[in-house]
CSV table of C-alpha atoms in Angstrom, one decimal:
chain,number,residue,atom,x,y,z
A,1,UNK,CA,124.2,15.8,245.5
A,2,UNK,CA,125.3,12.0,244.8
A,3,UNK,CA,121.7,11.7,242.8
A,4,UNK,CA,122.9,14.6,240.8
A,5,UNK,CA,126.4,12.9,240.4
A,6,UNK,CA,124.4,9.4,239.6
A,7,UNK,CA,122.5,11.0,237.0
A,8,UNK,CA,125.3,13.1,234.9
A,9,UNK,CA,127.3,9.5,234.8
A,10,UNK,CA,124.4,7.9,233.1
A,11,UNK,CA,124.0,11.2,230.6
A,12,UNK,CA,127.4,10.9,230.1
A,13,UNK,CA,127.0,7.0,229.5
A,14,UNK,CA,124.5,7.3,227.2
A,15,UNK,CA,126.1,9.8,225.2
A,16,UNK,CA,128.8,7.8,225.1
A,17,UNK,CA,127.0,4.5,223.9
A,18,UNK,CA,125.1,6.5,221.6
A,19,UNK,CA,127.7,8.3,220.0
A,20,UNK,CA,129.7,4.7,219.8
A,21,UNK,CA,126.4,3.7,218.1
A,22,UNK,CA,126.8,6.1,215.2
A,23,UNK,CA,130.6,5.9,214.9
A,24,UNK,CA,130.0,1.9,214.3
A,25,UNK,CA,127.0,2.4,212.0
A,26,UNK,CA,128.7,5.1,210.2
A,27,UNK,CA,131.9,2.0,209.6
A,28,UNK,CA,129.5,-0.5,208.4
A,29,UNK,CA,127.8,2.3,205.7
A,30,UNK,CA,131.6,3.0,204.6
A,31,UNK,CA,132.2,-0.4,204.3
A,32,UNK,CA,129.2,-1.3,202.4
A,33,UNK,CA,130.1,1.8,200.2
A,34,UNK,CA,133.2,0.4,199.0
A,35,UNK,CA,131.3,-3.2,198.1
A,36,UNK,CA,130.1,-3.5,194.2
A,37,UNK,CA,127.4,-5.8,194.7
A,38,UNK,CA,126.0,-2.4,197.4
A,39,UNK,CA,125.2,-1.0,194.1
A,40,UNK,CA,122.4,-3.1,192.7
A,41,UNK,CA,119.8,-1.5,190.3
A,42,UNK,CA,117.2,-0.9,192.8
A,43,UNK,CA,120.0,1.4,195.2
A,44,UNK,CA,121.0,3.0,192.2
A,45,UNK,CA,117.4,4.0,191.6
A,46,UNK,CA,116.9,5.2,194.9
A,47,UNK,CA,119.8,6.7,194.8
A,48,UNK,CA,119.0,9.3,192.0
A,49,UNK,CA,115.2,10.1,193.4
A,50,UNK,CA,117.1,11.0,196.4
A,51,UNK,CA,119.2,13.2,194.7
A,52,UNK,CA,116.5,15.2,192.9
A,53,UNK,CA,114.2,15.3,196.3
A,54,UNK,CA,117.7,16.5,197.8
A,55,UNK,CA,119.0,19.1,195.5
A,56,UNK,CA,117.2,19.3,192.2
A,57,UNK,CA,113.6,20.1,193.7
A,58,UNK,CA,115.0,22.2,196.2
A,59,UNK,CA,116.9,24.3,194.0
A,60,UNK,CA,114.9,27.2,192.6
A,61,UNK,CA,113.5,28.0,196.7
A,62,UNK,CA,117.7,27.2,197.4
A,63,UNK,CA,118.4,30.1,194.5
A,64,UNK,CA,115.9,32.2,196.3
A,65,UNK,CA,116.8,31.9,199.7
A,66,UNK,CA,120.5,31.9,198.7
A,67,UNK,CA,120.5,35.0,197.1
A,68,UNK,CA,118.8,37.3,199.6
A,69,UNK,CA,120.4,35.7,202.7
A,70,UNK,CA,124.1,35.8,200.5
A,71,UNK,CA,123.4,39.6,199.8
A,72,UNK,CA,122.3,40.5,202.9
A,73,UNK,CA,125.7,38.5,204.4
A,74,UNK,CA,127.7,39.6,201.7
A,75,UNK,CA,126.4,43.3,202.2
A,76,UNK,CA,126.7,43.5,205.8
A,77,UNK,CA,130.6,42.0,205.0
A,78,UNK,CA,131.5,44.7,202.3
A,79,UNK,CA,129.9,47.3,204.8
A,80,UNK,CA,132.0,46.1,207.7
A,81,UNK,CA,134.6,45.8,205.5
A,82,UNK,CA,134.5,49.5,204.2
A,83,UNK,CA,133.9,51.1,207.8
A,84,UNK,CA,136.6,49.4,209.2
A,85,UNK,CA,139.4,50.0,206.2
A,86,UNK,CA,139.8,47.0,205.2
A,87,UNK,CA,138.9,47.3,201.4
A,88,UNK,CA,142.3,45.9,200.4
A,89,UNK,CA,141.7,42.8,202.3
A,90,UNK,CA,138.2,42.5,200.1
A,91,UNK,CA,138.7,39.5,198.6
A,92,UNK,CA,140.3,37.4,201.0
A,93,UNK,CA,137.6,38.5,203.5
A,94,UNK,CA,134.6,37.4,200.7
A,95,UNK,CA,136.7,34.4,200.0
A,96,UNK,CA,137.0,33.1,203.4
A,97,UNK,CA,133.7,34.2,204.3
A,98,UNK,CA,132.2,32.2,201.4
A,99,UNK,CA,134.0,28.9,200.7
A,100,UNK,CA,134.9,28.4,204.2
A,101,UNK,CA,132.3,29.1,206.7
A,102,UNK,CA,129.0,30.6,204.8
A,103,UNK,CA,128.6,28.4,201.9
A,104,UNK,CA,128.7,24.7,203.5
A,105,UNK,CA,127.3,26.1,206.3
A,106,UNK,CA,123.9,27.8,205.2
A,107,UNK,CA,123.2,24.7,203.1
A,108,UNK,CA,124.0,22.5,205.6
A,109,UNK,CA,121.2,24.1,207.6
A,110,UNK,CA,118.8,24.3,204.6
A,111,UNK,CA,119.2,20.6,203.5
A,112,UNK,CA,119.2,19.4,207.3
A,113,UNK,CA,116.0,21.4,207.8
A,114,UNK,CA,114.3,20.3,204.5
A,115,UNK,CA,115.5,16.3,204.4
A,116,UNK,CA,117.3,15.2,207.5
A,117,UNK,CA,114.0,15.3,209.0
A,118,UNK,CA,111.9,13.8,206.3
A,119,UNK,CA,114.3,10.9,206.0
A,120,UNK,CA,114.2,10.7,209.8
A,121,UNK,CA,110.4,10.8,209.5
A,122,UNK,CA,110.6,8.0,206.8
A,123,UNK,CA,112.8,5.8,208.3
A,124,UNK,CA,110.7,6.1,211.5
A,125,UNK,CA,107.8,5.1,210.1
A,126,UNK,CA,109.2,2.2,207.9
A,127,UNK,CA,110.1,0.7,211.4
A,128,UNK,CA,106.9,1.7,213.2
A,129,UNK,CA,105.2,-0.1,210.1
A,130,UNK,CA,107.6,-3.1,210.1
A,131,UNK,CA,108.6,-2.2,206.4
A,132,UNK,CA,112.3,-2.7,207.9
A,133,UNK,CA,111.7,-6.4,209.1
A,134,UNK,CA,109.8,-7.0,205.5
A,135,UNK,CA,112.9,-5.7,203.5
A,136,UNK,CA,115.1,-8.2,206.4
A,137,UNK,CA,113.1,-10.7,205.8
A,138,UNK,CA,113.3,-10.7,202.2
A,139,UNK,CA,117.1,-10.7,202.1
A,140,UNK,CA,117.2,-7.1,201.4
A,141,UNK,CA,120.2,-5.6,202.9
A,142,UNK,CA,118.9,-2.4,204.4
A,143,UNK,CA,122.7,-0.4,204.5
A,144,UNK,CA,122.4,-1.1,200.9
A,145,UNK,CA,119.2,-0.5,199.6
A,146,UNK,CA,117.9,2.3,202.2
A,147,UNK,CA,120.6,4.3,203.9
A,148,UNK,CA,123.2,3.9,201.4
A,149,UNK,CA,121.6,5.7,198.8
A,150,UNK,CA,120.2,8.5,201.4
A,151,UNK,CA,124.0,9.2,202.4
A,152,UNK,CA,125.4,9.4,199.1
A,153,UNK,CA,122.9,11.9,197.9
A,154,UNK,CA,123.3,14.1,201.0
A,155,UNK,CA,126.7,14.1,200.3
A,156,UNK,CA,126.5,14.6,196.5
A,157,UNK,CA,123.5,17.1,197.7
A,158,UNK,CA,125.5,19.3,199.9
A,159,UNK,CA,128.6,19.5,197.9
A,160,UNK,CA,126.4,20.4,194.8
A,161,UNK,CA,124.2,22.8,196.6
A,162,UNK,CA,127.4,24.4,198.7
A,163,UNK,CA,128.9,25.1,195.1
A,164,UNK,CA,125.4,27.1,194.0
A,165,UNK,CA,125.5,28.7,197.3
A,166,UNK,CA,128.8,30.2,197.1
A,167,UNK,CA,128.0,30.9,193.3
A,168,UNK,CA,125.3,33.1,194.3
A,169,UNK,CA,127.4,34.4,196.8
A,170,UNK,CA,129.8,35.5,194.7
A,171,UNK,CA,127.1,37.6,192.4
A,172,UNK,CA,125.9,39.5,195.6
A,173,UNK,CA,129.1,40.1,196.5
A,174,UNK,CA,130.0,41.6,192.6
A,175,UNK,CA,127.0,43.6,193.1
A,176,UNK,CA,127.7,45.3,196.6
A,177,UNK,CA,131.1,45.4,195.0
A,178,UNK,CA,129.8,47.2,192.3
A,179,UNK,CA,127.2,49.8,194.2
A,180,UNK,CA,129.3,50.5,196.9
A,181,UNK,CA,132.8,50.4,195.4
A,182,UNK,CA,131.9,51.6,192.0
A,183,UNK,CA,134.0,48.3,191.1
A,184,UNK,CA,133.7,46.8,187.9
A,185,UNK,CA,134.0,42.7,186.9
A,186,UNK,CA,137.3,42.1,185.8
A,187,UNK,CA,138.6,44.2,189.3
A,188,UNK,CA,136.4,42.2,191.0
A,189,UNK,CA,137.3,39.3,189.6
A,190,UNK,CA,141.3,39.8,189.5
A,191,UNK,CA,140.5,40.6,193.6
A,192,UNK,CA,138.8,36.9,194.1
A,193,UNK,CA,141.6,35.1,191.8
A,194,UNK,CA,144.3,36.9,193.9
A,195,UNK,CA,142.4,35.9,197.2
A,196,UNK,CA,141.5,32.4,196.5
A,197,UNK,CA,143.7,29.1,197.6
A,198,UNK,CA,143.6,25.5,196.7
A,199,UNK,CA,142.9,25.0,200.4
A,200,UNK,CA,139.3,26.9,200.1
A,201,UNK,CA,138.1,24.8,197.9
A,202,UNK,CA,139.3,21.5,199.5
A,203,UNK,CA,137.5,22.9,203.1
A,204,UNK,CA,134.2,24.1,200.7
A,205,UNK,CA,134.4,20.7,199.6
A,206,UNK,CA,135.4,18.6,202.6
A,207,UNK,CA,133.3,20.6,205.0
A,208,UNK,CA,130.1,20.1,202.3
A,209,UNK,CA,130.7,16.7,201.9
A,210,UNK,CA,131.1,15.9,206.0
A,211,UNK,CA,128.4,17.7,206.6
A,212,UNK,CA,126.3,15.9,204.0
A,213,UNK,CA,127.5,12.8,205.1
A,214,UNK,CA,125.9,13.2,208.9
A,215,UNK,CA,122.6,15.2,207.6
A,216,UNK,CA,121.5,11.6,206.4
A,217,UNK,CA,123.4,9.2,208.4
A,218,UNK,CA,122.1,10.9,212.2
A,219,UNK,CA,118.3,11.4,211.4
A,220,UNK,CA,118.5,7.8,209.9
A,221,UNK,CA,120.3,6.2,213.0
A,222,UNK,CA,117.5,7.9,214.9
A,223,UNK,CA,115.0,6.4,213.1
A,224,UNK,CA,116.0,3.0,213.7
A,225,UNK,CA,115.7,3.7,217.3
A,226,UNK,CA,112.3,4.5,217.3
A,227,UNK,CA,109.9,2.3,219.4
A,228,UNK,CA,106.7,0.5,218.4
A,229,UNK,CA,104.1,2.9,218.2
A,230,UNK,CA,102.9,5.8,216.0
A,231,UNK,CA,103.3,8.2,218.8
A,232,UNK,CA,107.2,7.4,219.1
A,233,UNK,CA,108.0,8.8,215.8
A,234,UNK,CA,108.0,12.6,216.6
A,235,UNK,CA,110.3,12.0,219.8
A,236,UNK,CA,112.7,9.8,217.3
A,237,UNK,CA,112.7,12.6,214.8
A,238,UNK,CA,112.9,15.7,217.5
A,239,UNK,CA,115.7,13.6,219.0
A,240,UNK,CA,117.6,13.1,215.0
A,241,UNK,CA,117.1,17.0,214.3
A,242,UNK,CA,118.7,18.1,217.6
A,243,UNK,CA,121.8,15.5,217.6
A,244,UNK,CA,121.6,17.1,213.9
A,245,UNK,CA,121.9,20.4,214.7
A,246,UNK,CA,124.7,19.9,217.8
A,247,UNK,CA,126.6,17.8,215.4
A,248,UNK,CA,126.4,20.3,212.5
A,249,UNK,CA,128.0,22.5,214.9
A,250,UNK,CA,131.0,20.4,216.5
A,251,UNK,CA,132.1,20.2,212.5
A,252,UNK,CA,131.8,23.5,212.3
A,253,UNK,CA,134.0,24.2,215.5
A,254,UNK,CA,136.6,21.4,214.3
A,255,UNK,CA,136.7,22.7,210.9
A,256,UNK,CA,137.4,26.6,212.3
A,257,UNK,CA,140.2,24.6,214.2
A,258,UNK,CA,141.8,22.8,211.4
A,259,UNK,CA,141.8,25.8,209.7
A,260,UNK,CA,143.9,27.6,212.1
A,261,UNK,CA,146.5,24.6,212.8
B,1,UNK,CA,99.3,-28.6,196.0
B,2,UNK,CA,99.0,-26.1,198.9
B,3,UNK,CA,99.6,-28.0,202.1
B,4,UNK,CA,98.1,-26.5,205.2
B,5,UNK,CA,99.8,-26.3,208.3
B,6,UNK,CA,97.9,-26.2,211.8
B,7,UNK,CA,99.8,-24.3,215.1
B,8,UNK,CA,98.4,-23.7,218.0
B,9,UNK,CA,99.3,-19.9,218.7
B,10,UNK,CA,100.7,-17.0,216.9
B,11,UNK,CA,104.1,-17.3,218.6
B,12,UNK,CA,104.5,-21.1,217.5
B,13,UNK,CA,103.9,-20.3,213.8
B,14,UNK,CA,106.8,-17.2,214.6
B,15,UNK,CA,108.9,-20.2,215.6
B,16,UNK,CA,108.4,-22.3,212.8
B,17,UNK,CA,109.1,-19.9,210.5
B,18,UNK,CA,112.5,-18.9,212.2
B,19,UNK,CA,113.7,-22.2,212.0
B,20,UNK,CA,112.4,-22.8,208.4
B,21,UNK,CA,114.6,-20.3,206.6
B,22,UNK,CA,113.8,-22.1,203.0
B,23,UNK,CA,110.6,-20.1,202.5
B,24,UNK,CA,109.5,-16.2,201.7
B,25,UNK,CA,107.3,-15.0,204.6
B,26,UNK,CA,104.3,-13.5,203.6
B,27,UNK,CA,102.5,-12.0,206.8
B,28,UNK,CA,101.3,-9.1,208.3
B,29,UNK,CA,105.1,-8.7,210.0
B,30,UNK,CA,106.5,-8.6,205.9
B,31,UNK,CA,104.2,-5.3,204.3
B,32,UNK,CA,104.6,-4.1,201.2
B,33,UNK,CA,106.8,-0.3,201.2
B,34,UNK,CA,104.4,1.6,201.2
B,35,UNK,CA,106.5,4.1,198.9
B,36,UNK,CA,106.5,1.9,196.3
B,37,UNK,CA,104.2,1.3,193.9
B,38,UNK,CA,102.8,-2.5,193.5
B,39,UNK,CA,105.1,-3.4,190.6
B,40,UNK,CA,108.1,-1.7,192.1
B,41,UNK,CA,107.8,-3.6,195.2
B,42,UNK,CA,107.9,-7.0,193.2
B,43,UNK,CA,110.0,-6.0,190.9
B,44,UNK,CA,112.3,-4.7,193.7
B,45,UNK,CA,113.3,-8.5,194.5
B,46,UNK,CA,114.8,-9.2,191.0
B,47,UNK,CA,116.4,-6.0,191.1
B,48,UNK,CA,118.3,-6.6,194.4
B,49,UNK,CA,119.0,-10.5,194.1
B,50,UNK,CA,119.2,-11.0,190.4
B,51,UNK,CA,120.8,-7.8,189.7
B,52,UNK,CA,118.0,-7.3,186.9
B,53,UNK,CA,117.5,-3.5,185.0
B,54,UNK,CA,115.0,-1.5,186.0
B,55,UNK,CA,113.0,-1.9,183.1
B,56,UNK,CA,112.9,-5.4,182.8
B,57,UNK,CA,112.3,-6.3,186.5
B,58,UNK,CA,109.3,-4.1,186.0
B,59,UNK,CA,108.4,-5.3,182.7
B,60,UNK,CA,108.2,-9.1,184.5
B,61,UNK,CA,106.5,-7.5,187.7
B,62,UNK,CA,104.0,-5.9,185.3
B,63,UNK,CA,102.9,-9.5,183.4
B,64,UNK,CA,102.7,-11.3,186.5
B,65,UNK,CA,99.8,-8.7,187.3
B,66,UNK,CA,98.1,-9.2,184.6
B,67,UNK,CA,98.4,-13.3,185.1
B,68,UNK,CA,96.8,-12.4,188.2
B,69,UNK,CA,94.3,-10.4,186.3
B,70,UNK,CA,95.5,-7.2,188.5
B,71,UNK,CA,97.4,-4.7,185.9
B,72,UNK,CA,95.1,-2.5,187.4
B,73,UNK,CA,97.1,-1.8,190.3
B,74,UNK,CA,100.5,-1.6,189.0
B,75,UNK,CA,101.1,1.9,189.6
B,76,UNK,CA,98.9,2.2,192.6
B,77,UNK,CA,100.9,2.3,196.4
B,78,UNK,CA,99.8,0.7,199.2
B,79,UNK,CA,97.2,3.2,200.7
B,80,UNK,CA,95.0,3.0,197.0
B,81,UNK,CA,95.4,-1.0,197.4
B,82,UNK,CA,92.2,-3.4,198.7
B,83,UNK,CA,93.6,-6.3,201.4
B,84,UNK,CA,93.0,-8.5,198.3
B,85,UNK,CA,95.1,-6.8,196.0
B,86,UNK,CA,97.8,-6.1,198.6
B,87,UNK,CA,97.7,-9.8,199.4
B,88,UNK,CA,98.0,-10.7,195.6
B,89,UNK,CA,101.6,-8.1,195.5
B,90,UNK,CA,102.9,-10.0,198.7
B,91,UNK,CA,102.3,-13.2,197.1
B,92,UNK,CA,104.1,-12.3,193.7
B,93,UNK,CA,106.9,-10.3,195.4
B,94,UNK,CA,107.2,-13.7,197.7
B,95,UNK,CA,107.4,-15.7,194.1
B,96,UNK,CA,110.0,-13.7,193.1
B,97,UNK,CA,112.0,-14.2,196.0
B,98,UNK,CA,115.2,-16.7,195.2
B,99,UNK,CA,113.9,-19.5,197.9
B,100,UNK,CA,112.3,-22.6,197.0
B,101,UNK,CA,109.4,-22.2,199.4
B,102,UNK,CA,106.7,-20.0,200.3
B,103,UNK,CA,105.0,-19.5,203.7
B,104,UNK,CA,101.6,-17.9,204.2
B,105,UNK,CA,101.0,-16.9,207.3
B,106,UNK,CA,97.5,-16.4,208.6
B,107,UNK,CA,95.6,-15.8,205.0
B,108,UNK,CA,92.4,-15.0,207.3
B,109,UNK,CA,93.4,-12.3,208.9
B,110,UNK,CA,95.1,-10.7,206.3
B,111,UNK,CA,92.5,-10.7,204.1
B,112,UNK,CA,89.8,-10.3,206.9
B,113,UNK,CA,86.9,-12.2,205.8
B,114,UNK,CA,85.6,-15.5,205.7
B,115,UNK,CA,85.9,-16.2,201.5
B,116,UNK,CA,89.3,-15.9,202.2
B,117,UNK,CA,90.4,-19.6,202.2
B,118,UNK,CA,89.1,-20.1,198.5
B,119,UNK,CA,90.8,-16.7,197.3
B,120,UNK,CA,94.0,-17.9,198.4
B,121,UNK,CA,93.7,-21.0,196.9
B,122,UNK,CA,92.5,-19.9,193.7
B,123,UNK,CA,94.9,-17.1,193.7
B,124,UNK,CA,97.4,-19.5,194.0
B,125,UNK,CA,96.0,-21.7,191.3
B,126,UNK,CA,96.2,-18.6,188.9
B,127,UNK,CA,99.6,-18.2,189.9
B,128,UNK,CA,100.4,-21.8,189.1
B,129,UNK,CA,104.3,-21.6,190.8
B,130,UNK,CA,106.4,-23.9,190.7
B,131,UNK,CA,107.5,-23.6,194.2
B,132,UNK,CA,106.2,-25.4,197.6
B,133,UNK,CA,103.5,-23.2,199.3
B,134,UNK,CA,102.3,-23.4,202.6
B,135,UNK,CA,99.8,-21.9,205.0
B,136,UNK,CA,100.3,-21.5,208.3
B,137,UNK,CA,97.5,-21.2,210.2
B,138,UNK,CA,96.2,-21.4,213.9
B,139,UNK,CA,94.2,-23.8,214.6
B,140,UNK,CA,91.1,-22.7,215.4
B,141,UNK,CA,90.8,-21.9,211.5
B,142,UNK,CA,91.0,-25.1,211.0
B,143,UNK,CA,87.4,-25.6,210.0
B,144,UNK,CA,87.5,-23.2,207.4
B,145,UNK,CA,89.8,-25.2,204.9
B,146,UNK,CA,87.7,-28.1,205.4
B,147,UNK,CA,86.7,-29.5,201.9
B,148,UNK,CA,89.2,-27.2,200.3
B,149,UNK,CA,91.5,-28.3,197.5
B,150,UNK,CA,94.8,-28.4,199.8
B,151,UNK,CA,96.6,-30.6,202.0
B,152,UNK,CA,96.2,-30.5,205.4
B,153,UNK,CA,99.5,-31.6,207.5
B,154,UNK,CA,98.7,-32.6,210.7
């Protein structure tokens, strides 16, 4: 019983320490984003490769995925929606549905599944290979030139991608609308205006740019914890993805709550 | 001239180094990125310390290639490189560095074979810098950079 006691206090130390760990590192990358000379030529060019690995290679398997997983959300909402007699509440329904909770959400996942664990695998193997030390060595301030760049684009990334997302969304939704409801645009249309606030875009945009924010900044702070050798770098990254993944979820459940205060 | 410098073990040139902030490291501990290409990783010193465009930092990278006779490699990464060619990169990037020295550490077994005194050197030579290199080397090389045009410091 007291072993069992002995080891939740050192899970819960660690946790702690570790989660102390990111909220320092994630300081020192806001700091150095607020700094000019951060922005040299060589981040800037990272920066915009990042952003088409991020979201413009991505975007027509996004599209894709986006639309069938929209309509089948969006379809399964208008369903609900129409069994339950709630047709007049349509719009606020899709609106909620879409800029707050769906949108940032399901491209949070996509982008965290696609590069949160390639830049984790990257980073990873840049310290396994000593690349890191070489850029230290060399005077090369690594907030600046690697991880910088990487969070910025996951943030621009996210935000863009949310704003395709709910797009798409949107166009399933005008289509269910339209089989199911015999509803045509301008209806449909009128219905969304009616529904939507100034605070759904702020939490689409908030909520996409926080969660863009920790898809880089996590896998990367794992990634400078890996150890020495070649075989450490799939625990580093398996480790990233599922601090990922919990974290992706705590904004979730604080956003929900914000929303409701 | 190159001067030569003579340690005992690995962990003594480490120390030197440490304490000899002046010079750019070049050593199996300072790779190249390997998702670079050759010029890019030179070229990525003027571009973070000199705040030098794109296109010119790789425009310089790109003649101090071919000064090395090596404009081959300019768009090859690190994997498509010989230990020769990566050696040449790590020296350039190592000129382009803003410090007034630089420090080669252990040419022999970076390069990995025995000729690899005299490419240094004339590598060097081609290079004709005007900052102070040095090789650090253990001691048990010593014999190979006998009759060599360098300076040994004992």
């Amino acid at each position: 019983m007291l072993n069992q006691v002995a080891q939740l206090g050192d899970l819960t130390l660690k946790r702690f320490y570790k989660t102390v760990s990111v909220a320092g590192f994630a300081l020192s990358v806001f700091w150095h984003a607020l700094l000019p000379q951060s922005y040299h030529p060589a981040m800037r060019m990272v920066l915009v490769k990042q952003i088409y690995f991020t979201a413009v290679q991505v975007l027509p398997v996004f599209v894709l995925i986006a639309f069938i997983f929209g309509s089948i959300i969006i379809g399964s909402v208008i369903i609900l929606a129409s069994e339950l007699g709630l047709l007049n509440e349509i719009g606020s329904i899709l609106v909620y549905f879409i800029f707050n909770e769906f949108s940032p959400f399901f491209t949070a996942l996509l982008v965290a599944l696609r590069s949160g664990a390639a830049v984790n695998t990257e980073i990873s193997l840049m310290h396994v290979n000593h690349e890191l030390d070489a850029l230290t060595s060399y005077q090369v301030n690594l907030i600046d030139y690697l991880f910088l760049p990487r969070i910025l684009s996951g943030v621009v990334s996210v935000t863009g991608l949310a704003i395709v997302f709910s797009f798409i969304m949107l166009v399933s939704g005008y289509l269910f609308s339209l089989f199911f409801m015999q509803m045509e645009l301008t209806s449909y249309l009128r219905i969304l205006l009616n529904a939507v606030s100034f605070d759904n875009i702020l939490m689409l945009l908030l909520k996409s740019m926080t969660f863009g924010f920790f898809i880089m900044l996590l896998p990367i702070h794992s990634g400078l914890k890996t150890g020495s050798c070649y075989s450490d770098i799939p625990v580093a990254v398996l480790k990233g993805m599922v601090s990922l993944f919990v974290a992706l979820f705590v904004i979730e459940a604080v956003s929900l709550l914000i929303w409701l205060v | 001239m190159v001067s030569v410098r003579f340690f005992d073990s690995y962990d003594e040139i480490e120390a030197w180094t440490r304490i000899h902030s002046e010079g750019a490291v070049l050593s199996d501990k300072t790779p190249l990125l390997a998702n670079l290409s050759m010029q890019e990783n030179i070229a990525l010193m003027d571009e973070v310390h000199r705040f030098m465009p794109i296109k010119a930092s790789q425009t310089l990278a790109r003649r101090l290639l071919a000064k090395l006779n090596l404009s081959h490699i300019e768009g090859k990464r690190v994997g498509a490189c010989s230990d020769f060619e990566l050696f040449a990169t790590m020296l350039l990037r190592a000129e382009r560095m803003p410090k007034d020295e630089i420090f080669i550490v252990l040419p022999l077994s970076l390069l990995g074979h025995a000729d690899a005194v005299e490419q240094t050197l004339a590598l060097i030579a081609l290079l004709d810098s005007p900052k102070a290199i040095s090789i650090l080397e253990l001691n048990s090389n010593r014999m190979h950079y006998q009759g060599q045009t360098c300076h040994i410091l004992d």
